mmCIF file of C-alpha atoms and ligand atoms in Angstrom:
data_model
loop_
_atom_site.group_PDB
_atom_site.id
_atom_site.type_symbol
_atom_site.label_atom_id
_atom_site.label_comp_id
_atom_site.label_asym_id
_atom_site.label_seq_id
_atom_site.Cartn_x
_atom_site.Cartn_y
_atom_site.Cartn_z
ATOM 1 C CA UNK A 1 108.346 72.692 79.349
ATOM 2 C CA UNK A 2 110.740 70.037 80.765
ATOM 3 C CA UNK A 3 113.576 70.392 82.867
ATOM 4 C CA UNK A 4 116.243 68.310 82.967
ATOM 5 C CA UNK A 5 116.967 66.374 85.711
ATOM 6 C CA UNK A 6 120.268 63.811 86.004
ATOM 7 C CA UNK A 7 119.245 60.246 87.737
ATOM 8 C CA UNK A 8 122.299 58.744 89.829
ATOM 9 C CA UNK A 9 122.969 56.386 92.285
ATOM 10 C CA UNK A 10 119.681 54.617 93.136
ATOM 11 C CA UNK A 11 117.214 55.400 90.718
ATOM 12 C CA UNK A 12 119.701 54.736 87.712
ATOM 13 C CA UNK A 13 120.843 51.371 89.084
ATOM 14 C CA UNK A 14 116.907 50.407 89.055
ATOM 15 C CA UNK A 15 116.613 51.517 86.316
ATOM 16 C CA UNK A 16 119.239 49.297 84.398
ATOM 17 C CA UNK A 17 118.358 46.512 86.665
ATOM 18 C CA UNK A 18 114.581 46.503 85.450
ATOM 19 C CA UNK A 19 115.890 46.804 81.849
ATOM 20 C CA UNK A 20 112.453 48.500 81.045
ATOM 21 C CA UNK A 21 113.261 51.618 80.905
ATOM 22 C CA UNK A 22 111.443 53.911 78.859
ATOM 23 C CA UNK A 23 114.098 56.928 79.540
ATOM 24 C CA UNK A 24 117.675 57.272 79.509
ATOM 25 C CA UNK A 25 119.497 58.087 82.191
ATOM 26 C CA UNK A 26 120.373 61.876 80.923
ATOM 27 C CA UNK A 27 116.625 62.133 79.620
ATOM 28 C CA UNK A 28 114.683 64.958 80.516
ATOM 29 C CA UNK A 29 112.033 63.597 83.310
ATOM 30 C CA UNK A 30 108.704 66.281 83.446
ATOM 31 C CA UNK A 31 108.248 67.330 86.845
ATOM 32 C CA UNK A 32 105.375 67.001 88.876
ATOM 33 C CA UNK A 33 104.191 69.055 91.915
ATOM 34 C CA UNK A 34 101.150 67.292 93.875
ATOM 35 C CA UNK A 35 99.591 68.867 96.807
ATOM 36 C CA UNK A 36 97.465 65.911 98.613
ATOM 37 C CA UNK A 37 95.025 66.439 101.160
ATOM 38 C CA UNK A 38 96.313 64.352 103.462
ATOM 39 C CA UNK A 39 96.294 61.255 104.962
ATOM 40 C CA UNK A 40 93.005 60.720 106.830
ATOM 41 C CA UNK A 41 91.488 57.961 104.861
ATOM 42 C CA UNK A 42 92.109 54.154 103.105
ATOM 43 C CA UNK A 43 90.602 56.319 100.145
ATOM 44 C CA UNK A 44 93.568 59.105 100.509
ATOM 45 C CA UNK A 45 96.155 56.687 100.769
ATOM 46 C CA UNK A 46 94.863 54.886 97.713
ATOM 47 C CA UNK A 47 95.001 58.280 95.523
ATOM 48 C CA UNK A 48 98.826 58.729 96.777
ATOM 49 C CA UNK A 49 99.941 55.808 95.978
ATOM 50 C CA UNK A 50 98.223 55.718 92.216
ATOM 51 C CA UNK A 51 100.627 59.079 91.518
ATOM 52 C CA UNK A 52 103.248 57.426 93.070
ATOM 53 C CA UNK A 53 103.211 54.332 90.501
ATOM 54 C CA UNK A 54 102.751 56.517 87.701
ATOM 55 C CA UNK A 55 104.503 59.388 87.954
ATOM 56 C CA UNK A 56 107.965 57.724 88.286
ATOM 57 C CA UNK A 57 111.763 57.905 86.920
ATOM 58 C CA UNK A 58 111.086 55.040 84.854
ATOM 59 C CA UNK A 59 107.695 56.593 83.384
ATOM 60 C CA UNK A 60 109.722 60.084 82.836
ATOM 61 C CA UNK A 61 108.837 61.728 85.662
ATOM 62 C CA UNK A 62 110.095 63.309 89.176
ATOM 63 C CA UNK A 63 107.021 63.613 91.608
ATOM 64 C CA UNK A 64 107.717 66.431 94.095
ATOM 65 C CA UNK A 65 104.987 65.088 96.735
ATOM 66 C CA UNK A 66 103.304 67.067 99.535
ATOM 67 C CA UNK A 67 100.909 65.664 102.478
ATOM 68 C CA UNK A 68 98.668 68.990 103.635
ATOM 69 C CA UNK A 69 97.519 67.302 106.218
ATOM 70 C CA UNK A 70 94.183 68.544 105.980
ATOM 71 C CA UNK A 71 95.427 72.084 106.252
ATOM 72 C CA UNK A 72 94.424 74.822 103.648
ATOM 73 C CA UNK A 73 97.134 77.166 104.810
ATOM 74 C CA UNK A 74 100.263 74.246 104.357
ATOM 75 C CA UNK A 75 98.019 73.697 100.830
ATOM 76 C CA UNK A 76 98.084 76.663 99.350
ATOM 77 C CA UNK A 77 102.063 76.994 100.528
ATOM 78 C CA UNK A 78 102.813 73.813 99.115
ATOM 79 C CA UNK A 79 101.880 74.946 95.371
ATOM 80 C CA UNK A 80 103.579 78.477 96.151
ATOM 81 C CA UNK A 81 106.751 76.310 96.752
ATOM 82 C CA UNK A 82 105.539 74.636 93.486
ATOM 83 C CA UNK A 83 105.765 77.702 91.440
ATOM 84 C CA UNK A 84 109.435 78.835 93.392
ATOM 85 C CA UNK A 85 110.796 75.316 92.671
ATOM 86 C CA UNK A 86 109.312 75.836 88.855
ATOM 87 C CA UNK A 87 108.101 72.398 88.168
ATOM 88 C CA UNK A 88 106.892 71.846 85.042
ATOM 89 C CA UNK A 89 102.893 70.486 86.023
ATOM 90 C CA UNK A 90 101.093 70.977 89.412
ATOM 91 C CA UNK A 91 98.396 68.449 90.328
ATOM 92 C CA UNK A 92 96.089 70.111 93.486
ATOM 93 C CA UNK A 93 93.720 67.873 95.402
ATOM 94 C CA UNK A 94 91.613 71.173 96.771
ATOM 95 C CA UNK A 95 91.195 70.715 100.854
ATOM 96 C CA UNK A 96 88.056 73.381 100.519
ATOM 97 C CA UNK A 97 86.864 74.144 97.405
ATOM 98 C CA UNK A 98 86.704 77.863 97.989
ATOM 99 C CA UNK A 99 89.910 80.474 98.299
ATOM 100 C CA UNK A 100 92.178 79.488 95.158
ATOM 101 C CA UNK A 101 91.604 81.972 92.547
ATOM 102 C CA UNK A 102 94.974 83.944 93.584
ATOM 103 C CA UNK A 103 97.075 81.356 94.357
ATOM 104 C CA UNK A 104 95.903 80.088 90.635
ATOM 105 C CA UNK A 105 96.348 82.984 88.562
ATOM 106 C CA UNK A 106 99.972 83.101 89.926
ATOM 107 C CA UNK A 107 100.442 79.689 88.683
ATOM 108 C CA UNK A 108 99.156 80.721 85.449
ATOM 109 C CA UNK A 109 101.348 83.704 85.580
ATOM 110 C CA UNK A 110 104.092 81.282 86.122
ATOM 111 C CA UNK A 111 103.302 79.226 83.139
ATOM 112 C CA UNK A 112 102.710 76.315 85.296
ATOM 113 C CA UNK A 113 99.435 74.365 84.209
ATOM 114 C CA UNK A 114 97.262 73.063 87.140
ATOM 115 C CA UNK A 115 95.405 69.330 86.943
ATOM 116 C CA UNK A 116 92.715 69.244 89.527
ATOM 117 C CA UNK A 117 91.982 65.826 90.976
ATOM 118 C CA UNK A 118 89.353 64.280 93.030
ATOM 119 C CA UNK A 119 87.478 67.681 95.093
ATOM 120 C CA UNK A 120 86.328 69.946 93.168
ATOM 121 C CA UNK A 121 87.682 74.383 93.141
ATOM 122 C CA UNK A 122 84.431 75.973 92.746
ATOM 123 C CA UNK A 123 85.930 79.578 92.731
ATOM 124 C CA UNK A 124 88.160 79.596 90.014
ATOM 125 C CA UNK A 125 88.639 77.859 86.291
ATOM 126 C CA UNK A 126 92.462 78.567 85.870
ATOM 127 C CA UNK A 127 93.212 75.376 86.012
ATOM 128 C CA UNK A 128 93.182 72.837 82.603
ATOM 129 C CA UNK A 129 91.175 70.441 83.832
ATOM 130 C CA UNK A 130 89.837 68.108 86.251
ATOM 131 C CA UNK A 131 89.583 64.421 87.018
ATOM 132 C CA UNK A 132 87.344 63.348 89.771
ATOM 133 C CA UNK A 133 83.954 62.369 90.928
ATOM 134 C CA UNK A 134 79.977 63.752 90.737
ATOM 135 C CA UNK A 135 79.707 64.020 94.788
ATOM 136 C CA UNK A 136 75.914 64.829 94.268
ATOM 137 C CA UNK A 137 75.449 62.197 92.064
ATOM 138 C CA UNK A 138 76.828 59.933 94.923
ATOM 139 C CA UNK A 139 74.654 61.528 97.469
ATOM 140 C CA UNK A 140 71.320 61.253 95.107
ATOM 141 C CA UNK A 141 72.011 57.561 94.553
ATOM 142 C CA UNK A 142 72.686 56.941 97.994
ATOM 143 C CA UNK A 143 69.091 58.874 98.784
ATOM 144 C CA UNK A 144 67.416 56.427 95.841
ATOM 145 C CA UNK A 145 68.713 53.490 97.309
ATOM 146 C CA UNK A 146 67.307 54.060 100.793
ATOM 147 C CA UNK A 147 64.152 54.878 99.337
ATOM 148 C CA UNK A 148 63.890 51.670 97.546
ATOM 149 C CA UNK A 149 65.725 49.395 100.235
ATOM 150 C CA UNK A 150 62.957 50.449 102.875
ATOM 151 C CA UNK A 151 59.655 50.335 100.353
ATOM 152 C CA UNK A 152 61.306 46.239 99.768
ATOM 153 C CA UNK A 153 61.512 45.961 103.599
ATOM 154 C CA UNK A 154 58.194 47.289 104.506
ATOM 155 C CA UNK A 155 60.113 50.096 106.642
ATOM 156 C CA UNK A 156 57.471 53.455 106.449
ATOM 157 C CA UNK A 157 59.511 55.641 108.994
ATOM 158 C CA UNK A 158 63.321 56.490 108.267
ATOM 159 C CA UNK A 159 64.757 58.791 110.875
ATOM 160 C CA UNK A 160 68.186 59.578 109.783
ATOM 161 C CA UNK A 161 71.696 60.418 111.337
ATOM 162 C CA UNK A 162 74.488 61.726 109.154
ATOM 163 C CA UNK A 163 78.256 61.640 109.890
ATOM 164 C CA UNK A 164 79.762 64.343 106.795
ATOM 165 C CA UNK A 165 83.058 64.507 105.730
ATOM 166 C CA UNK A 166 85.507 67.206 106.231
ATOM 167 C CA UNK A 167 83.964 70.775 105.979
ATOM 168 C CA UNK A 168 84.537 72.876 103.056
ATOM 169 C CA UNK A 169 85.516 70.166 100.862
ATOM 170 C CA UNK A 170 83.384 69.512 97.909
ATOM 171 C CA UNK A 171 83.014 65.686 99.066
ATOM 172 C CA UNK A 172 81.224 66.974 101.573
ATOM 173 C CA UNK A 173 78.807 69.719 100.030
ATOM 174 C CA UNK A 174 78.003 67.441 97.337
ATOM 175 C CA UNK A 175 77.407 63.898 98.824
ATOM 176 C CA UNK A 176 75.186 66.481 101.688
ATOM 177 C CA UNK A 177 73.373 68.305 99.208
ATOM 178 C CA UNK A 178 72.681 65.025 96.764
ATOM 179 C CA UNK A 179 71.217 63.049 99.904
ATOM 180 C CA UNK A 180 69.519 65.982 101.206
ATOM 181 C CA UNK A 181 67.596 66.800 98.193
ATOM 182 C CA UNK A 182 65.970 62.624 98.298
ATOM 183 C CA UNK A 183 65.366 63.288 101.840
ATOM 184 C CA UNK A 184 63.092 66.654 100.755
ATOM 185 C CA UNK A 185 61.735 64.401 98.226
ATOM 186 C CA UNK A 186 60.913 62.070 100.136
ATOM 187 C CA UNK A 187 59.887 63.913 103.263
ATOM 188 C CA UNK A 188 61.936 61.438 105.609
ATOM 189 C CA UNK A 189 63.588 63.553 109.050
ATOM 190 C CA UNK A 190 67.136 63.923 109.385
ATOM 191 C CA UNK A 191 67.605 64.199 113.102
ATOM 192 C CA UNK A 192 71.272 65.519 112.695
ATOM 193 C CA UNK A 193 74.276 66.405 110.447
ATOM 194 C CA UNK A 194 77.853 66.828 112.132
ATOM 195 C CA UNK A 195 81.502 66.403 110.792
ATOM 196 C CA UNK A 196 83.398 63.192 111.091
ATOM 197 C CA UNK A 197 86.693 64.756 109.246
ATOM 198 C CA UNK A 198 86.784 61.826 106.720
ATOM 199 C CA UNK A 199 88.351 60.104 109.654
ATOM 200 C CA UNK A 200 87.422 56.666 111.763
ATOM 201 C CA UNK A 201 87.972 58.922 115.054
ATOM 202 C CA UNK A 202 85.830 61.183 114.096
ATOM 203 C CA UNK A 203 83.308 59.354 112.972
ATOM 204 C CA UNK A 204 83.510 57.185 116.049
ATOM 205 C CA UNK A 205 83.016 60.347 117.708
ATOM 206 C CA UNK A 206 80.483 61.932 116.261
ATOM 207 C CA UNK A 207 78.261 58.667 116.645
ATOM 208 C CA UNK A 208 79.099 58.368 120.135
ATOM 209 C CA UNK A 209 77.516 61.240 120.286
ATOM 210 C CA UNK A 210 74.400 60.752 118.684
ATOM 211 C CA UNK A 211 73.996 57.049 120.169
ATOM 212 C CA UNK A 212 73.761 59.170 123.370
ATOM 213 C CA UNK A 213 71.806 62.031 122.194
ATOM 214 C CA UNK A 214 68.857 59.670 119.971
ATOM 215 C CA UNK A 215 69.046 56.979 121.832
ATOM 216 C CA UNK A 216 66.053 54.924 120.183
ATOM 217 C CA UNK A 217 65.366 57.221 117.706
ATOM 218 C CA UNK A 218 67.111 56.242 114.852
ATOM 219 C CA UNK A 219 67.418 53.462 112.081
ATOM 220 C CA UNK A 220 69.687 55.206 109.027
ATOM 221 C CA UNK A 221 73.249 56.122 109.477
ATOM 222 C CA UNK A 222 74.645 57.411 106.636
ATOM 223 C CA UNK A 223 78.530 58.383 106.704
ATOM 224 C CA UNK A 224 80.065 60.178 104.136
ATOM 225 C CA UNK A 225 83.182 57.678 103.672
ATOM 226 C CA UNK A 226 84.111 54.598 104.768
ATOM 227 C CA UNK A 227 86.626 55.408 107.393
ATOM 228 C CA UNK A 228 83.843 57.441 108.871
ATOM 229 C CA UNK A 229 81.862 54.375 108.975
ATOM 230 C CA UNK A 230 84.166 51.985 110.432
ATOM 231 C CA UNK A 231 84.166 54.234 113.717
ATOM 232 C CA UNK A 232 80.301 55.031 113.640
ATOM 233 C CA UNK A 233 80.169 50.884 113.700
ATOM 234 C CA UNK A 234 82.789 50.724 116.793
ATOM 235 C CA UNK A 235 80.599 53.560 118.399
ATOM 236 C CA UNK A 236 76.812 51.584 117.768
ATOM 237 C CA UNK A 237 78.610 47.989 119.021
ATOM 238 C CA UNK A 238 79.543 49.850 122.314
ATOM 239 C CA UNK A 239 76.231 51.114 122.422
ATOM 240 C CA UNK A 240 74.271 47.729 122.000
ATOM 241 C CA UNK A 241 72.931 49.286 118.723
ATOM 242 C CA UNK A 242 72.821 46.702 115.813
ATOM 243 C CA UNK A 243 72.928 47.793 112.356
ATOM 244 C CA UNK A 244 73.533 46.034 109.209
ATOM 245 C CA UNK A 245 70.972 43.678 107.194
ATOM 246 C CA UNK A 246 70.329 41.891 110.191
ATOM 247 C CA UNK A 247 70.223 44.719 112.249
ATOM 248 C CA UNK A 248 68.064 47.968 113.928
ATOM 249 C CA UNK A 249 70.204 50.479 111.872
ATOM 250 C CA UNK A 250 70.530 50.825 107.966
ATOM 251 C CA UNK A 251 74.358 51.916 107.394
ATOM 252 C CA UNK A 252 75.405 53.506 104.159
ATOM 253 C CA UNK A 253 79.073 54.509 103.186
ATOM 254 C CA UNK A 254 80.418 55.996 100.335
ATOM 255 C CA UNK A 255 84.682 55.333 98.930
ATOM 256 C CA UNK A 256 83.937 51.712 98.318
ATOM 257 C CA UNK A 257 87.821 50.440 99.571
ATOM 258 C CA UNK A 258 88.388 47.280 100.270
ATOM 259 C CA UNK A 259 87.769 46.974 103.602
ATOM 260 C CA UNK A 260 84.295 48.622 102.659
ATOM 261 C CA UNK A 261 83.378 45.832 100.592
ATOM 262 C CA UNK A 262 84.551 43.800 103.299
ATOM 263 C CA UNK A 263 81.930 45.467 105.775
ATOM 264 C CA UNK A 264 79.463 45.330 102.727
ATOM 265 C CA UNK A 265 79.987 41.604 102.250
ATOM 266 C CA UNK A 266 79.591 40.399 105.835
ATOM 267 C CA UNK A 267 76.247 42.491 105.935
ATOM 268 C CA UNK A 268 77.450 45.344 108.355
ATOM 269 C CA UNK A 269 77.525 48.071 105.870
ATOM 270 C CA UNK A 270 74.227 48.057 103.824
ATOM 271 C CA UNK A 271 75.465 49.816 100.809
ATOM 272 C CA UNK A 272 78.867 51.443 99.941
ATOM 273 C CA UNK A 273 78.768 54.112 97.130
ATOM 274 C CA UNK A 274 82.038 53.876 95.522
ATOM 275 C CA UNK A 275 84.499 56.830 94.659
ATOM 276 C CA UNK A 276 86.856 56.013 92.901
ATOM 277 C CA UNK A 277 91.070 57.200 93.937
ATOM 278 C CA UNK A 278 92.953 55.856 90.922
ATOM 279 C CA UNK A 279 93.588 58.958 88.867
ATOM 280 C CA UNK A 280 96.998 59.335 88.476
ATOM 281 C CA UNK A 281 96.756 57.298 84.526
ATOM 282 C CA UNK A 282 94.102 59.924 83.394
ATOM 283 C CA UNK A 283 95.963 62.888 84.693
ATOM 284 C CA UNK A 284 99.435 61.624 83.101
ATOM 285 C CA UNK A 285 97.105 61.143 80.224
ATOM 286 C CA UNK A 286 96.503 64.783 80.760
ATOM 287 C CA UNK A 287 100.230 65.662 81.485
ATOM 288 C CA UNK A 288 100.531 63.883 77.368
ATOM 289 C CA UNK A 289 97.931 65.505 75.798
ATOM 290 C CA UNK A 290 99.609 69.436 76.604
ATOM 291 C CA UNK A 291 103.246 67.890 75.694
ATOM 292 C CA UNK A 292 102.209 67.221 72.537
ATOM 293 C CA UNK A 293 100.129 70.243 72.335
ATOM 294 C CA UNK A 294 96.456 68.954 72.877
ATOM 295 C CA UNK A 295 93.719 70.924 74.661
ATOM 296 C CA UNK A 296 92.554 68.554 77.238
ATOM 297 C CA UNK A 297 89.132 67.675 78.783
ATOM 298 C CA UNK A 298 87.941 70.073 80.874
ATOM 299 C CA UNK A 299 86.886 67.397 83.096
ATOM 300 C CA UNK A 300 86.678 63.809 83.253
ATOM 301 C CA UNK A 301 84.288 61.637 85.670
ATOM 302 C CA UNK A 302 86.235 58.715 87.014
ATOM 303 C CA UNK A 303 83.957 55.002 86.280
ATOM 304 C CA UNK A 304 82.286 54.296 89.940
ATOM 305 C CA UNK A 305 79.798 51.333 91.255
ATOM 306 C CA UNK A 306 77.357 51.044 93.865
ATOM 307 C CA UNK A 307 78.064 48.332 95.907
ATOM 308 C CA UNK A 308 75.395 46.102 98.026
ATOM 309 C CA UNK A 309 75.150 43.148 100.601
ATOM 310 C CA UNK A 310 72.783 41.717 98.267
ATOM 311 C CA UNK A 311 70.194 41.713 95.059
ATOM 312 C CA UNK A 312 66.699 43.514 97.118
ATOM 313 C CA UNK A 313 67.321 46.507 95.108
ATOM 314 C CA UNK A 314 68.642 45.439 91.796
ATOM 315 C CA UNK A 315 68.628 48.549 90.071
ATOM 316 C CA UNK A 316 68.051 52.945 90.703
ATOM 317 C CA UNK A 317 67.188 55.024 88.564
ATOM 318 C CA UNK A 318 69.584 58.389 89.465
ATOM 319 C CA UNK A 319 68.814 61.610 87.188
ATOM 320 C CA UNK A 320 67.457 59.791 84.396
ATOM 321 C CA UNK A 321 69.982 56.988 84.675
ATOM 322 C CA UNK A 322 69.287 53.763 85.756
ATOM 323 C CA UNK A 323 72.504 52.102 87.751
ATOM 324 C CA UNK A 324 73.325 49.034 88.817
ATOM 325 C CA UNK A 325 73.640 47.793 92.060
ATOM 326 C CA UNK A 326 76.766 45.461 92.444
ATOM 327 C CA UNK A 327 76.358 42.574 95.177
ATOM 328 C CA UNK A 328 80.050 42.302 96.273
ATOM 329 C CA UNK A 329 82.048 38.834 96.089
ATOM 330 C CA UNK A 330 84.763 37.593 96.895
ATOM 331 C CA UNK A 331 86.491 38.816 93.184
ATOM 332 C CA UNK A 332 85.430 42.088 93.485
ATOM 333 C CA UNK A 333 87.131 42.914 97.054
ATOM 334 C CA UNK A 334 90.432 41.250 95.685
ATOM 335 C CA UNK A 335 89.947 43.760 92.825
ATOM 336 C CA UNK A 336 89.103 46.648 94.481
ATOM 337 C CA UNK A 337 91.585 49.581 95.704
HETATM 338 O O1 AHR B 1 87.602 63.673 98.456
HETATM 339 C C1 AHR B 1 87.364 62.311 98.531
HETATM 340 C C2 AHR B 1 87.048 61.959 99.958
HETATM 341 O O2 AHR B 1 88.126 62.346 100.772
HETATM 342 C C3 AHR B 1 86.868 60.483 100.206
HETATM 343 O O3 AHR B 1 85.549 60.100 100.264
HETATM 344 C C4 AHR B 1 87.416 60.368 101.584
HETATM 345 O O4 AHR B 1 87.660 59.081 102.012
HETATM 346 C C5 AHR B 1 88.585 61.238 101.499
HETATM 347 O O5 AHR B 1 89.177 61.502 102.654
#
């Protein structure tokens, strides 16, 4: 399945200069496709940059790297380009999680095997496997963690705004339909539901918005990642709404990146529900297992921690499972992504 490819110039002058090298400089180096999403988020640059340390000359490996910018169409070009350039392993970060079963079975037809990171493809299982996150599990523990935040505050009434994330992706669908179902449960209103894009501007925008529209009305905000929230926070200071543990509003992210914790730690962001970008080792692992001719997980759940200002809610108890919630200090934010 490899190709070879020669290193010159640069990379093979690093390469002697680290003296680490774990190829030689005519060794065969696997190549690696990877169609991102984009660019829209501290969480998205974080998953870039964990493919770019591992799949590198000196692991044995030329990354062929493509930003989508948050466009299906340049996505599903990208891995056609893939296929043309006939690398040996594609790695596909699904914008939507819908609309890939063609654009698969040529890879297959190609001989190219597919790793699926982060979002999930609902519509088709030619791919060997993927390495992400349970979205719904995110969005139920966020739900369980309201519910026992306001019982420990004596709060009866939660009237609930929600900034999503982009539309389409499964991020989105699952974190929605994971909060949702608590809300049912719990018979609490959501007074609206609008997309933020994963992005600070949108989410700034979107709360805008709604800081205009229920003015009064409201004391959750609940954005579906961090970026999302920093804007929604920009947006409620602007509109002399507080929020925070001191404040009017309780506001609940999910991605968990360092400035998150940050947010989390000062007590402007209640609770942060972490998803976790670092990927790239378990899909090399992957990339290993089919060199040497392993059948690989199907699909692998990245490890992920609920994050909180402080210890009111020590524990929830999410499908059966009882979590921990993880007051952030100071060595946790230095630790995280
Ligand atoms: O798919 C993961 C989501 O996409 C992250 O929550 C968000 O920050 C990113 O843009």
């Amino acid at each position: 399945m490899k190709k070879r490819v020669l290193l010159a110039g640069a990379a093979l002058a690093a390469m002697t200069v680290a003296g680490a090298m774990t190829v030689s400089a005519e060794e065969d180096l696997i190549t690696v496709g990877f169609a991102q999403v984009g660019h829209e988020s501290d969480w998205r640059t974080a998953s870039t940059q964990s493919c770019q340390d591992v799949f590198t000359a000196e692991n044995g490996y030329e990354l062929v790297f493509v930003d989508c910018d948050n466009d299906s169409a340049v996505q599903l070009e990208a891995v056609r380009n893939f296929i043309e350039q006939d690398v040996d392993y594609i790695i596909i970060d699904p914008i939507v999680s819908t609309g890939w079963d063609t654009v698969l079975t040529e890879c297959e037809d190609a001989g190219i095997p597919v790793i699926v990171i982060d979002r999930t493809i609902d519509d088709s299982d030619k791919y060997v496997s993927w390495v992400g996150s349970n979205f719904k599990t995110e969005g139920l523990a966020a739900g369980e963690w309201l519910k026992a935040y306001a019982d420990a505050k004596g709060i009866e009434e939660l009237n609930i705004l929600v900034i999503e994330g982009s539309t389409g992706a499964s991020a989105t669908i699952g974190r929605t339909e994971g909060f949702k179902e608590i809300a049912d449960k719990y018979g609490w209103t959501i007074l609206d539901s609008q997309t933020g894009d994963f992005t600070q501007d949108g989410g700034q925008e979107v709360m805008e918005s709604y800081c205009k529209s229920y003015e009064g009305q409201f004391n959750v905000v609940v954005c579906q990642n961090d970026n999302e929230a920093f804007g929604a926070m920009d947006a409620m200071t602007a509109a002399g709404v507080s929020y925070g543990v001191d404040g009017d509003v309780i506001l609940i992210s999910f991605d968990a990146c360092t400035a998150g914790l940050q947010y989390v730690q000062a007590g402007d962001i209640n609770a942060d529900f972490e998803c976790n970008p670092l990927a790239a080792p378990f899909v090399e692992e992957v990339i290993q297992q089919l060199e040497a001719g392993e059948e690989p997980e199907k699909e692998v759940y990245m490890e992920e921690h609920w994050f909180v200002y402080d210890d009111t809610v020590p524990s929830i108890t999410v499908d059966g499972t009882e979590m921990e919630m993880t007051v952030v200090t100071d060595e946790i934010v230095e630790a995280q992504y």
